[in-house]
Amino acid sequence: MHIILGGTGHVGSAVADRLLAAGEPVTVVSHDPAKAEMWKARGAKVAIADVHDVDMLRFVFRSGRRAFLLNPPAAPRLDTDAEEKATVAAILAALEGSGLEKVVAESTYGAQPGERRGDLNTLWALEHGLAEQSTPYAINRGAYYFSNWAANLEEVRDEGVLRTMFDQDFELPMVAPEDLGAHAAALMTDDRTGIFFVEGPRSYTPQDVANAFAAALDRTVRVETIPRDQWTPAFKAIGFSSPAAESYVRMTAATVDDLEVPEDPVRGAVRLEDYIATLVEQAAVPA
């Protein structure tokens, strides 16, 4: 049995779908009972558990042989670093005595020790914690998610403006959640361990993203770069707490100033242009 944390998110659901398509037994862990029927209809089992509940999570882990670990993102109105460090600690504690034969964890390019750099620090803590326990593990380090651009769709569609903190020609490794899920599912079914870097067919720039939106929406789209001294107000304007805004500003700065570019990443198949076209198409379908 494969245990999937974060099975209702972009990457976790892609992992579960891949495993189910291959005929593998899957248990999706969710805190929301309303999501259970959807997964049961796809052939998965569902375990209702809060990631903060170490005993319950360990009980779920004991029902499987392998687990996919995804630290859930905290709501930006909270202190995201504090919340996500707490869930990392709970996941690691639940692994103790679980009897799992292997775990696969989702992480990020640029993961590093330190404070107040958002996912870069919290996911490094997850990686480091796995290295200190005895269960064999693999790390799926993902590039910048294509799905992050979904938040720009409404503004791009209505105003023809793609607002971003990156310069329009800043080349950034990016990846589709589906490709991350496909690679993680492969790691769940073989014996490879270590750190793997996963990105799309090539790097892309914000201008490439604007061009993809322009083609999908059949309208002109321009890139507008938010100046660095306006990053904190920009995060706060969309509901981030002061601690969360500080963390995300420092994470963004680390990406811009010290971008991790691995020499030989695992290459996914999904192109940015196709992902954006599908995003626009799905948004146009009435709910």
PDB file of C-alpha atoms in Angstrom:
ATOM      1  CA  MET A   1       0.000   0.000   0.000  1.00  0.00           C
ATOM      2  CA  HIS A   2       1.222   3.491  -0.921  1.00  0.00           C
ATOM      3  CA  ILE A   3       0.336   6.281   1.523  1.00  0.00           C
ATOM      4  CA  ILE A   4      -0.023   9.723  -0.081  1.00  0.00           C
ATOM      5  CA  LEU A   5       0.140  12.924   1.963  1.00  0.00           C
ATOM      6  CA  GLY A   6      -1.187  15.985   0.173  1.00  0.00           C
ATOM      7  CA  GLY A   7      -3.251  13.859  -2.185  1.00  0.00           C
ATOM      8  CA  THR A   8      -5.746  16.646  -2.805  1.00  0.00           C
ATOM      9  CA  GLY A   9      -3.091  19.093  -4.070  1.00  0.00           C
ATOM     10  CA  HIS A  10      -1.492  19.463  -7.495  1.00  0.00           C
ATOM     11  CA  VAL A  11       1.513  17.182  -6.993  1.00  0.00           C
ATOM     12  CA  GLY A  12       0.045  14.719  -4.508  1.00  0.00           C
ATOM     13  CA  SER A  13      -2.982  14.050  -6.691  1.00  0.00           C
ATOM     14  CA  ALA A  14      -0.686  13.503  -9.677  1.00  0.00           C
ATOM     15  CA  VAL A  15       1.299  10.926  -7.664  1.00  0.00           C
ATOM     16  CA  ALA A  16      -1.877   9.128  -6.600  1.00  0.00           C
ATOM     17  CA  ASP A  17      -3.310   9.157 -10.133  1.00  0.00           C
ATOM     18  CA  ARG A  18      -0.110   7.683 -11.595  1.00  0.00           C
ATOM     19  CA  LEU A  19       0.026   4.913  -9.027  1.00  0.00           C
ATOM     20  CA  LEU A  20      -3.657   4.057  -9.430  1.00  0.00           C
ATOM     21  CA  ALA A  21      -3.273   3.968 -13.223  1.00  0.00           C
ATOM     22  CA  ALA A  22      -0.463   1.437 -12.746  1.00  0.00           C
ATOM     23  CA  GLY A  23      -2.714  -0.744 -10.608  1.00  0.00           C
ATOM     24  CA  GLU A  24      -0.941   0.078  -7.352  1.00  0.00           C
ATOM     25  CA  PRO A  25      -2.906   0.210  -4.065  1.00  0.00           C
ATOM     26  CA  VAL A  26      -3.169   3.767  -2.741  1.00  0.00           C
ATOM     27  CA  THR A  27      -4.379   5.411   0.458  1.00  0.00           C
ATOM     28  CA  VAL A  28      -4.846   9.171   0.210  1.00  0.00           C
ATOM     29  CA  VAL A  29      -4.521  11.046   3.501  1.00  0.00           C
ATOM     30  CA  SER A  30      -6.855  14.018   3.834  1.00  0.00           C
ATOM     31  CA  HIS A  31      -8.202  16.151   6.650  1.00  0.00           C
ATOM     32  CA  ASP A  32     -11.349  16.863   4.609  1.00  0.00           C
ATOM     33  CA  PRO A  33     -14.009  14.106   4.579  1.00  0.00           C
ATOM     34  CA  ALA A  34     -15.692  15.833   1.635  1.00  0.00           C
ATOM     35  CA  LYS A  35     -12.775  14.777  -0.600  1.00  0.00           C
ATOM     36  CA  ALA A  36     -13.109  11.107   0.300  1.00  0.00           C
ATOM     37  CA  GLU A  37     -15.767  10.111  -2.217  1.00  0.00           C
ATOM     38  CA  MET A  38     -13.826  11.553  -5.133  1.00  0.00           C
ATOM     39  CA  TRP A  39     -10.816   9.381  -4.329  1.00  0.00           C
ATOM     40  CA  LYS A  40     -12.884   6.316  -3.555  1.00  0.00           C
ATOM     41  CA  ALA A  41     -14.459   6.652  -7.001  1.00  0.00           C
ATOM     42  CA  ARG A  42     -10.954   6.517  -8.498  1.00  0.00           C
ATOM     43  CA  GLY A  43     -10.173   3.306  -6.625  1.00  0.00           C
ATOM     44  CA  ALA A  44      -8.194   4.680  -3.698  1.00  0.00           C
ATOM     45  CA  LYS A  45      -8.708   4.251   0.000  1.00  0.00           C
ATOM     46  CA  VAL A  46      -8.975   7.397   2.109  1.00  0.00           C
ATOM     47  CA  ALA A  47      -7.628   8.013   5.606  1.00  0.00           C
ATOM     48  CA  ILE A  48      -8.965  11.063   7.425  1.00  0.00           C
ATOM     49  CA  ALA A  49      -6.143  12.498   9.517  1.00  0.00           C
ATOM     50  CA  ASP A  50      -4.760  15.857  10.554  1.00  0.00           C
ATOM     51  CA  VAL A  51      -1.056  16.189   9.799  1.00  0.00           C
ATOM     52  CA  HIS A  52      -0.572  17.648  13.289  1.00  0.00           C
ATOM     53  CA  ASP A  53      -1.899  14.436  14.893  1.00  0.00           C
ATOM     54  CA  VAL A  54       1.310  12.413  15.185  1.00  0.00           C
ATOM     55  CA  ASP A  55      -0.287   9.279  16.619  1.00  0.00           C
ATOM     56  CA  MET A  56      -3.009   9.119  13.977  1.00  0.00           C
ATOM     57  CA  LEU A  57      -0.548   9.810  11.180  1.00  0.00           C
ATOM     58  CA  ARG A  58       1.770   7.058  12.441  1.00  0.00           C
ATOM     59  CA  PHE A  59      -1.229   4.705  12.532  1.00  0.00           C
ATOM     60  CA  VAL A  60      -1.941   5.502   8.870  1.00  0.00           C
ATOM     61  CA  PHE A  61       1.719   5.034   7.908  1.00  0.00           C
ATOM     62  CA  ARG A  62       1.700   1.601   9.537  1.00  0.00           C
ATOM     63  CA  SER A  63      -1.006   0.509   7.079  1.00  0.00           C
ATOM     64  CA  GLY A  64       1.370   0.942   4.136  1.00  0.00           C
ATOM     65  CA  ARG A  65       4.783  -0.023   2.835  1.00  0.00           C
ATOM     66  CA  ARG A  66       5.793   3.252   1.205  1.00  0.00           C
ATOM     67  CA  ALA A  67       4.749   6.870   1.687  1.00  0.00           C
ATOM     68  CA  PHE A  68       4.834  10.071  -0.334  1.00  0.00           C
ATOM     69  CA  LEU A  69       5.422  13.061   1.935  1.00  0.00           C
ATOM     70  CA  LEU A  70       4.308  16.566   1.052  1.00  0.00           C
ATOM     71  CA  ASN A  71       4.438  19.235   3.726  1.00  0.00           C
ATOM     72  CA  PRO A  72       1.164  21.163   3.416  1.00  0.00           C
ATOM     73  CA  PRO A  73       1.500  24.892   2.670  1.00  0.00           C
ATOM     74  CA  ALA A  74       0.331  27.123   5.501  1.00  0.00           C
ATOM     75  CA  ALA A  75      -2.298  29.807   4.979  1.00  0.00           C
ATOM     76  CA  PRO A  76      -0.470  33.073   4.192  1.00  0.00           C
ATOM     77  CA  ARG A  77      -2.469  34.984   6.825  1.00  0.00           C
ATOM     78  CA  LEU A  78      -0.490  33.001   9.430  1.00  0.00           C
ATOM     79  CA  ASP A  79       3.200  32.846  10.249  1.00  0.00           C
ATOM     80  CA  THR A  80       3.906  30.397   7.429  1.00  0.00           C
ATOM     81  CA  ASP A  81       7.394  29.444   8.598  1.00  0.00           C
ATOM     82  CA  ALA A  82       6.232  28.589  12.105  1.00  0.00           C
ATOM     83  CA  GLU A  83       3.238  26.627  10.820  1.00  0.00           C
ATOM     84  CA  GLU A  84       5.215  24.672   8.235  1.00  0.00           C
ATOM     85  CA  LYS A  85       8.066  23.876  10.629  1.00  0.00           C
ATOM     86  CA  ALA A  86       5.461  22.443  12.997  1.00  0.00           C
ATOM     87  CA  THR A  87       3.997  20.179  10.325  1.00  0.00           C
ATOM     88  CA  VAL A  88       7.473  19.034   9.231  1.00  0.00           C
ATOM     89  CA  ALA A  89       8.209  18.088  12.846  1.00  0.00           C
ATOM     90  CA  ALA A  90       4.917  16.188  13.100  1.00  0.00           C
ATOM     91  CA  ILE A  91       5.545  14.241   9.881  1.00  0.00           C
ATOM     92  CA  LEU A  92       9.051  13.276  10.979  1.00  0.00           C
ATOM     93  CA  ALA A  93       7.797  12.222  14.404  1.00  0.00           C
ATOM     94  CA  ALA A  94       5.066  10.087  12.818  1.00  0.00           C
ATOM     95  CA  LEU A  95       7.666   8.222  10.760  1.00  0.00           C
ATOM     96  CA  GLU A  96       9.320   6.934  13.942  1.00  0.00           C
ATOM     97  CA  GLY A  97       8.142   3.391  14.506  1.00  0.00           C
ATOM     98  CA  SER A  98       6.019   3.405  11.349  1.00  0.00           C
ATOM     99  CA  GLY A  99       7.773   0.418   9.774  1.00  0.00           C
ATOM    100  CA  LEU A 100       7.770   1.979   6.296  1.00  0.00           C
ATOM    101  CA  GLU A 101      10.297   0.499   3.878  1.00  0.00           C
ATOM    102  CA  LYS A 102      10.807   3.736   1.891  1.00  0.00           C
ATOM    103  CA  VAL A 103       9.560   7.326   1.739  1.00  0.00           C
ATOM    104  CA  VAL A 104       9.582   9.863  -1.091  1.00  0.00           C
ATOM    105  CA  ALA A 105       9.445  13.539  -0.115  1.00  0.00           C
ATOM    106  CA  GLU A 106       8.555  16.546  -2.244  1.00  0.00           C
ATOM    107  CA  SER A 107      11.042  19.396  -1.869  1.00  0.00           C
ATOM    108  CA  THR A 108      12.191  22.398  -3.863  1.00  0.00           C
ATOM    109  CA  TYR A 109      15.090  23.785  -5.836  1.00  0.00           C
ATOM    110  CA  GLY A 110      17.219  25.933  -3.551  1.00  0.00           C
ATOM    111  CA  ALA A 111      16.361  24.090  -0.315  1.00  0.00           C
ATOM    112  CA  GLN A 112      18.841  25.344   2.278  1.00  0.00           C
ATOM    113  CA  PRO A 113      19.335  25.744   6.029  1.00  0.00           C
ATOM    114  CA  GLY A 114      18.481  29.067   7.627  1.00  0.00           C
ATOM    115  CA  GLU A 115      15.571  31.158   8.810  1.00  0.00           C
ATOM    116  CA  ARG A 116      12.797  33.144   7.170  1.00  0.00           C
ATOM    117  CA  ARG A 117      13.215  31.907   3.623  1.00  0.00           C
ATOM    118  CA  GLY A 118       9.924  30.061   3.399  1.00  0.00           C
ATOM    119  CA  ASP A 119       9.929  26.693   1.650  1.00  0.00           C
ATOM    120  CA  LEU A 120      13.689  26.873   1.096  1.00  0.00           C
ATOM    121  CA  ASN A 121      14.222  26.473   4.842  1.00  0.00           C
ATOM    122  CA  THR A 122      11.218  24.388   5.877  1.00  0.00           C
ATOM    123  CA  LEU A 123      11.711  21.800   3.139  1.00  0.00           C
ATOM    124  CA  TRP A 124      15.429  21.630   3.871  1.00  0.00           C
ATOM    125  CA  ALA A 125      14.385  20.778   7.441  1.00  0.00           C
ATOM    126  CA  LEU A 126      12.290  17.932   6.035  1.00  0.00           C
ATOM    127  CA  GLU A 127      15.214  16.681   3.936  1.00  0.00           C
ATOM    128  CA  HIS A 128      17.607  16.952   6.878  1.00  0.00           C
ATOM    129  CA  GLY A 129      15.176  15.175   9.186  1.00  0.00           C
ATOM    130  CA  LEU A 130      14.806  12.284   6.764  1.00  0.00           C
ATOM    131  CA  ALA A 131      18.582  11.967   6.557  1.00  0.00           C
ATOM    132  CA  GLU A 132      18.733  11.528  10.324  1.00  0.00           C
ATOM    133  CA  GLN A 133      16.294   8.589  10.491  1.00  0.00           C
ATOM    134  CA  SER A 134      16.734   5.017   9.319  1.00  0.00           C
ATOM    135  CA  THR A 135      14.078   4.654   6.611  1.00  0.00           C
ATOM    136  CA  PRO A 136      15.455   4.741   3.044  1.00  0.00           C
ATOM    137  CA  TYR A 137      14.282   7.907   1.290  1.00  0.00           C
ATOM    138  CA  ALA A 138      14.293   9.798  -1.983  1.00  0.00           C
ATOM    139  CA  ILE A 139      13.878  13.550  -2.420  1.00  0.00           C
ATOM    140  CA  ASN A 140      11.929  14.933  -5.381  1.00  0.00           C
ATOM    141  CA  ARG A 141      13.234  18.510  -5.654  1.00  0.00           C
ATOM    142  CA  GLY A 142      10.895  20.427  -7.930  1.00  0.00           C
ATOM    143  CA  ALA A 143      11.603  23.547  -9.968  1.00  0.00           C
ATOM    144  CA  TYR A 144       9.197  26.527  -9.942  1.00  0.00           C
ATOM    145  CA  TYR A 145       5.687  25.170 -10.459  1.00  0.00           C
ATOM    146  CA  PHE A 146       3.787  26.092 -13.620  1.00  0.00           C
ATOM    147  CA  SER A 147       0.708  26.121 -11.384  1.00  0.00           C
ATOM    148  CA  ASN A 148       2.038  29.188  -9.525  1.00  0.00           C
ATOM    149  CA  TRP A 149       1.027  31.242 -12.575  1.00  0.00           C
ATOM    150  CA  ALA A 150      -2.636  30.283 -12.139  1.00  0.00           C
ATOM    151  CA  ALA A 151      -2.976  33.123  -9.618  1.00  0.00           C
ATOM    152  CA  ASN A 152      -2.241  35.569 -12.456  1.00  0.00           C
ATOM    153  CA  LEU A 153      -4.934  34.272 -14.796  1.00  0.00           C
ATOM    154  CA  GLU A 154      -7.759  36.649 -13.881  1.00  0.00           C
ATOM    155  CA  GLU A 155      -5.579  39.767 -14.060  1.00  0.00           C
ATOM    156  CA  VAL A 156      -3.971  38.654 -17.309  1.00  0.00           C
ATOM    157  CA  ARG A 157      -7.359  37.897 -18.858  1.00  0.00           C
ATOM    158  CA  ASP A 158      -8.978  41.149 -17.704  1.00  0.00           C
ATOM    159  CA  GLU A 159      -6.095  43.627 -17.937  1.00  0.00           C
ATOM    160  CA  GLY A 160      -3.525  42.045 -20.221  1.00  0.00           C
ATOM    161  CA  VAL A 161      -0.844  42.416 -17.525  1.00  0.00           C
ATOM    162  CA  LEU A 162       1.341  39.702 -15.991  1.00  0.00           C
ATOM    163  CA  ARG A 163       2.638  41.123 -12.705  1.00  0.00           C
ATOM    164  CA  THR A 164       5.638  39.314 -11.261  1.00  0.00           C
ATOM    165  CA  MET A 165       8.640  39.908  -9.023  1.00  0.00           C
ATOM    166  CA  PHE A 166      10.944  38.471 -11.692  1.00  0.00           C
ATOM    167  CA  ASP A 167      12.399  40.487 -14.567  1.00  0.00           C
ATOM    168  CA  GLN A 168      10.746  39.623 -17.848  1.00  0.00           C
ATOM    169  CA  ASP A 169      13.891  37.921 -19.196  1.00  0.00           C
ATOM    170  CA  PHE A 170      14.838  36.072 -15.986  1.00  0.00           C
ATOM    171  CA  GLU A 171      15.339  32.424 -16.934  1.00  0.00           C
ATOM    172  CA  LEU A 172      13.846  30.124 -14.337  1.00  0.00           C
ATOM    173  CA  PRO A 173      13.659  26.321 -14.252  1.00  0.00           C
ATOM    174  CA  MET A 174       9.941  25.467 -14.171  1.00  0.00           C
ATOM    175  CA  VAL A 175       7.932  22.262 -14.084  1.00  0.00           C
ATOM    176  CA  ALA A 176       4.379  20.966 -14.343  1.00  0.00           C
ATOM    177  CA  PRO A 177       2.928  19.315 -11.226  1.00  0.00           C
ATOM    178  CA  GLU A 178       2.049  16.339 -13.439  1.00  0.00           C
ATOM    179  CA  ASP A 179       5.721  15.775 -14.240  1.00  0.00           C
ATOM    180  CA  LEU A 180       6.670  16.018 -10.568  1.00  0.00           C
ATOM    181  CA  GLY A 181       3.943  13.509  -9.768  1.00  0.00           C
ATOM    182  CA  ALA A 182       5.097  11.132 -12.481  1.00  0.00           C
ATOM    183  CA  HIS A 183       8.666  11.109 -11.201  1.00  0.00           C
ATOM    184  CA  ALA A 184       7.615  10.769  -7.570  1.00  0.00           C
ATOM    185  CA  ALA A 185       5.359   7.836  -8.495  1.00  0.00           C
ATOM    186  CA  ALA A 186       8.312   6.157 -10.210  1.00  0.00           C
ATOM    187  CA  LEU A 187      10.415   6.647  -7.073  1.00  0.00           C
ATOM    188  CA  MET A 188       7.611   5.102  -5.035  1.00  0.00           C
ATOM    189  CA  THR A 189       7.831   1.885  -7.037  1.00  0.00           C
ATOM    190  CA  ASP A 190      11.595   1.395  -7.333  1.00  0.00           C
ATOM    191  CA  ASP A 191      14.565   1.292  -4.986  1.00  0.00           C
ATOM    192  CA  ARG A 192      16.348   4.528  -5.930  1.00  0.00           C
ATOM    193  CA  THR A 193      17.333   6.849  -3.084  1.00  0.00           C
ATOM    194  CA  GLY A 194      18.958  10.272  -2.889  1.00  0.00           C
ATOM    195  CA  ILE A 195      18.072  13.713  -4.241  1.00  0.00           C
ATOM    196  CA  PHE A 196      16.573  14.155  -7.707  1.00  0.00           C
ATOM    197  CA  PHE A 197      16.018  17.499  -9.455  1.00  0.00           C
ATOM    198  CA  VAL A 198      12.928  17.650 -11.670  1.00  0.00           C
ATOM    199  CA  GLU A 199      12.028  20.350 -14.181  1.00  0.00           C
ATOM    200  CA  GLY A 200      10.251  20.803 -17.482  1.00  0.00           C
ATOM    201  CA  PRO A 201      11.587  20.464 -21.032  1.00  0.00           C
ATOM    202  CA  ARG A 202      13.516  23.757 -20.663  1.00  0.00           C
ATOM    203  CA  SER A 203      13.788  26.897 -18.567  1.00  0.00           C
ATOM    204  CA  TYR A 204      11.294  29.712 -19.147  1.00  0.00           C
ATOM    205  CA  THR A 205      11.059  33.450 -18.519  1.00  0.00           C
ATOM    206  CA  PRO A 206       8.099  35.593 -17.427  1.00  0.00           C
ATOM    207  CA  GLN A 207       8.011  36.807 -21.025  1.00  0.00           C
ATOM    208  CA  ASP A 208       7.507  33.193 -22.114  1.00  0.00           C
ATOM    209  CA  VAL A 209       4.640  32.952 -19.616  1.00  0.00           C
ATOM    210  CA  ALA A 210       3.088  36.171 -20.968  1.00  0.00           C
ATOM    211  CA  ASN A 211       3.423  34.858 -24.518  1.00  0.00           C
ATOM    212  CA  ALA A 212       1.733  31.595 -23.528  1.00  0.00           C
ATOM    213  CA  PHE A 213      -1.165  33.490 -21.933  1.00  0.00           C
ATOM    214  CA  ALA A 214      -1.368  35.758 -24.975  1.00  0.00           C
ATOM    215  CA  ALA A 215      -1.669  32.784 -27.318  1.00  0.00           C
ATOM    216  CA  ALA A 216      -4.242  31.025 -25.143  1.00  0.00           C
ATOM    217  CA  LEU A 217      -6.354  34.141 -24.553  1.00  0.00           C
ATOM    218  CA  ASP A 218      -5.863  35.659 -28.018  1.00  0.00           C
ATOM    219  CA  ARG A 219      -4.899  39.025 -26.611  1.00  0.00           C
ATOM    220  CA  THR A 220      -1.782  41.102 -25.954  1.00  0.00           C
ATOM    221  CA  VAL A 221      -0.129  40.463 -22.593  1.00  0.00           C
ATOM    222  CA  ARG A 222       2.734  42.535 -21.183  1.00  0.00           C
ATOM    223  CA  VAL A 223       5.022  41.773 -18.247  1.00  0.00           C
ATOM    224  CA  GLU A 224       5.124  44.241 -15.368  1.00  0.00           C
ATOM    225  CA  THR A 225       7.947  43.639 -12.886  1.00  0.00           C
ATOM    226  CA  ILE A 226       7.252  44.675  -9.297  1.00  0.00           C
ATOM    227  CA  PRO A 227      10.294  46.578  -7.928  1.00  0.00           C
ATOM    228  CA  ARG A 228      12.100  44.845  -5.087  1.00  0.00           C
ATOM    229  CA  ASP A 229      11.280  47.622  -2.607  1.00  0.00           C
ATOM    230  CA  GLN A 230       7.580  46.929  -3.269  1.00  0.00           C
ATOM    231  CA  TRP A 231       7.669  43.166  -2.703  1.00  0.00           C
ATOM    232  CA  THR A 232       6.624  43.339   0.949  1.00  0.00           C
ATOM    233  CA  PRO A 233       3.628  45.643   0.314  1.00  0.00           C
ATOM    234  CA  ALA A 234       2.655  43.461  -2.653  1.00  0.00           C
ATOM    235  CA  PHE A 235       2.500  40.320  -0.511  1.00  0.00           C
ATOM    236  CA  LYS A 236       0.607  42.119   2.243  1.00  0.00           C
ATOM    237  CA  ALA A 237      -1.884  43.484  -0.283  1.00  0.00           C
ATOM    238  CA  ILE A 238      -2.980  39.935  -1.135  1.00  0.00           C
ATOM    239  CA  GLY A 239      -3.443  38.891   2.481  1.00  0.00           C
ATOM    240  CA  PHE A 240      -0.014  37.801   3.719  1.00  0.00           C
ATOM    241  CA  SER A 241       0.801  38.365   7.379  1.00  0.00           C
ATOM    242  CA  SER A 242       3.910  40.404   8.164  1.00  0.00           C
ATOM    243  CA  PRO A 243       5.969  37.278   9.068  1.00  0.00           C
ATOM    244  CA  ALA A 244       4.767  35.451   5.946  1.00  0.00           C
ATOM    245  CA  ALA A 245       5.528  38.453   3.739  1.00  0.00           C
ATOM    246  CA  GLU A 246       9.046  38.652   5.174  1.00  0.00           C
ATOM    247  CA  SER A 247       9.645  34.954   4.502  1.00  0.00           C
ATOM    248  CA  TYR A 248       8.312  35.088   0.957  1.00  0.00           C
ATOM    249  CA  VAL A 249      10.312  38.231   0.146  1.00  0.00           C
ATOM    250  CA  ARG A 250      13.507  36.562   1.341  1.00  0.00           C
ATOM    251  CA  MET A 251      12.646  33.342  -0.525  1.00  0.00           C
ATOM    252  CA  THR A 252      12.047  35.311  -3.727  1.00  0.00           C
ATOM    253  CA  ALA A 253      15.294  37.220  -3.277  1.00  0.00           C
ATOM    254  CA  ALA A 254      17.215  33.975  -2.784  1.00  0.00           C
ATOM    255  CA  THR A 255      15.715  32.646  -6.011  1.00  0.00           C
ATOM    256  CA  VAL A 256      16.659  35.771  -7.953  1.00  0.00           C
ATOM    257  CA  ASP A 257      20.119  36.230  -6.449  1.00  0.00           C
ATOM    258  CA  ASP A 258      21.285  32.637  -6.001  1.00  0.00           C
ATOM    259  CA  LEU A 259      19.242  30.441  -8.338  1.00  0.00           C
ATOM    260  CA  GLU A 260      19.970  26.725  -8.107  1.00  0.00           C
ATOM    261  CA  VAL A 261      20.477  25.304 -11.605  1.00  0.00           C
ATOM    262  CA  PRO A 262      21.429  21.593 -11.536  1.00  0.00           C
ATOM    263  CA  GLU A 263      23.567  20.243 -14.349  1.00  0.00           C
ATOM    264  CA  ASP A 264      21.556  17.128 -15.168  1.00  0.00           C
ATOM    265  CA  PRO A 265      17.933  17.376 -14.005  1.00  0.00           C
ATOM    266  CA  VAL A 266      15.190  14.888 -14.712  1.00  0.00           C
ATOM    267  CA  ARG A 267      13.270  16.378 -17.636  1.00  0.00           C
ATOM    268  CA  GLY A 268       9.483  16.320 -17.713  1.00  0.00           C
ATOM    269  CA  ALA A 269       7.434  16.282 -20.896  1.00  0.00           C
ATOM    270  CA  VAL A 270       4.810  18.986 -20.256  1.00  0.00           C
ATOM    271  CA  ARG A 271       5.510  22.290 -22.021  1.00  0.00           C
ATOM    272  CA  LEU A 272       4.616  25.607 -20.410  1.00  0.00           C
ATOM    273  CA  GLU A 273       2.590  26.604 -23.469  1.00  0.00           C
ATOM    274  CA  ASP A 274       0.425  23.504 -23.226  1.00  0.00           C
ATOM    275  CA  TYR A 275      -0.025  23.865 -19.468  1.00  0.00           C
ATOM    276  CA  ILE A 276      -1.173  27.499 -19.773  1.00  0.00           C
ATOM    277  CA  ALA A 277      -3.509  26.639 -22.653  1.00  0.00           C
ATOM    278  CA  THR A 278      -5.146  23.940 -20.546  1.00  0.00           C
ATOM    279  CA  LEU A 279      -5.366  26.292 -17.549  1.00  0.00           C
ATOM    280  CA  VAL A 280      -7.188  28.897 -19.623  1.00  0.00           C
ATOM    281  CA  GLU A 281      -9.469  26.296 -21.161  1.00  0.00           C
ATOM    282  CA  GLN A 282     -10.442  24.835 -17.795  1.00  0.00           C
ATOM    283  CA  ALA A 283     -11.106  28.293 -16.331  1.00  0.00           C
ATOM    284  CA  ALA A 284     -13.547  28.996 -19.152  1.00  0.00           C
ATOM    285  CA  VAL A 285     -15.689  25.949 -18.310  1.00  0.00           C
ATOM    286  CA  PRO A 286     -18.639  26.879 -16.013  1.00  0.00           C
ATOM    287  CA  ALA A 287     -18.431  25.321 -12.568  1.00  0.00           C
TER     288      ALA A 287
END
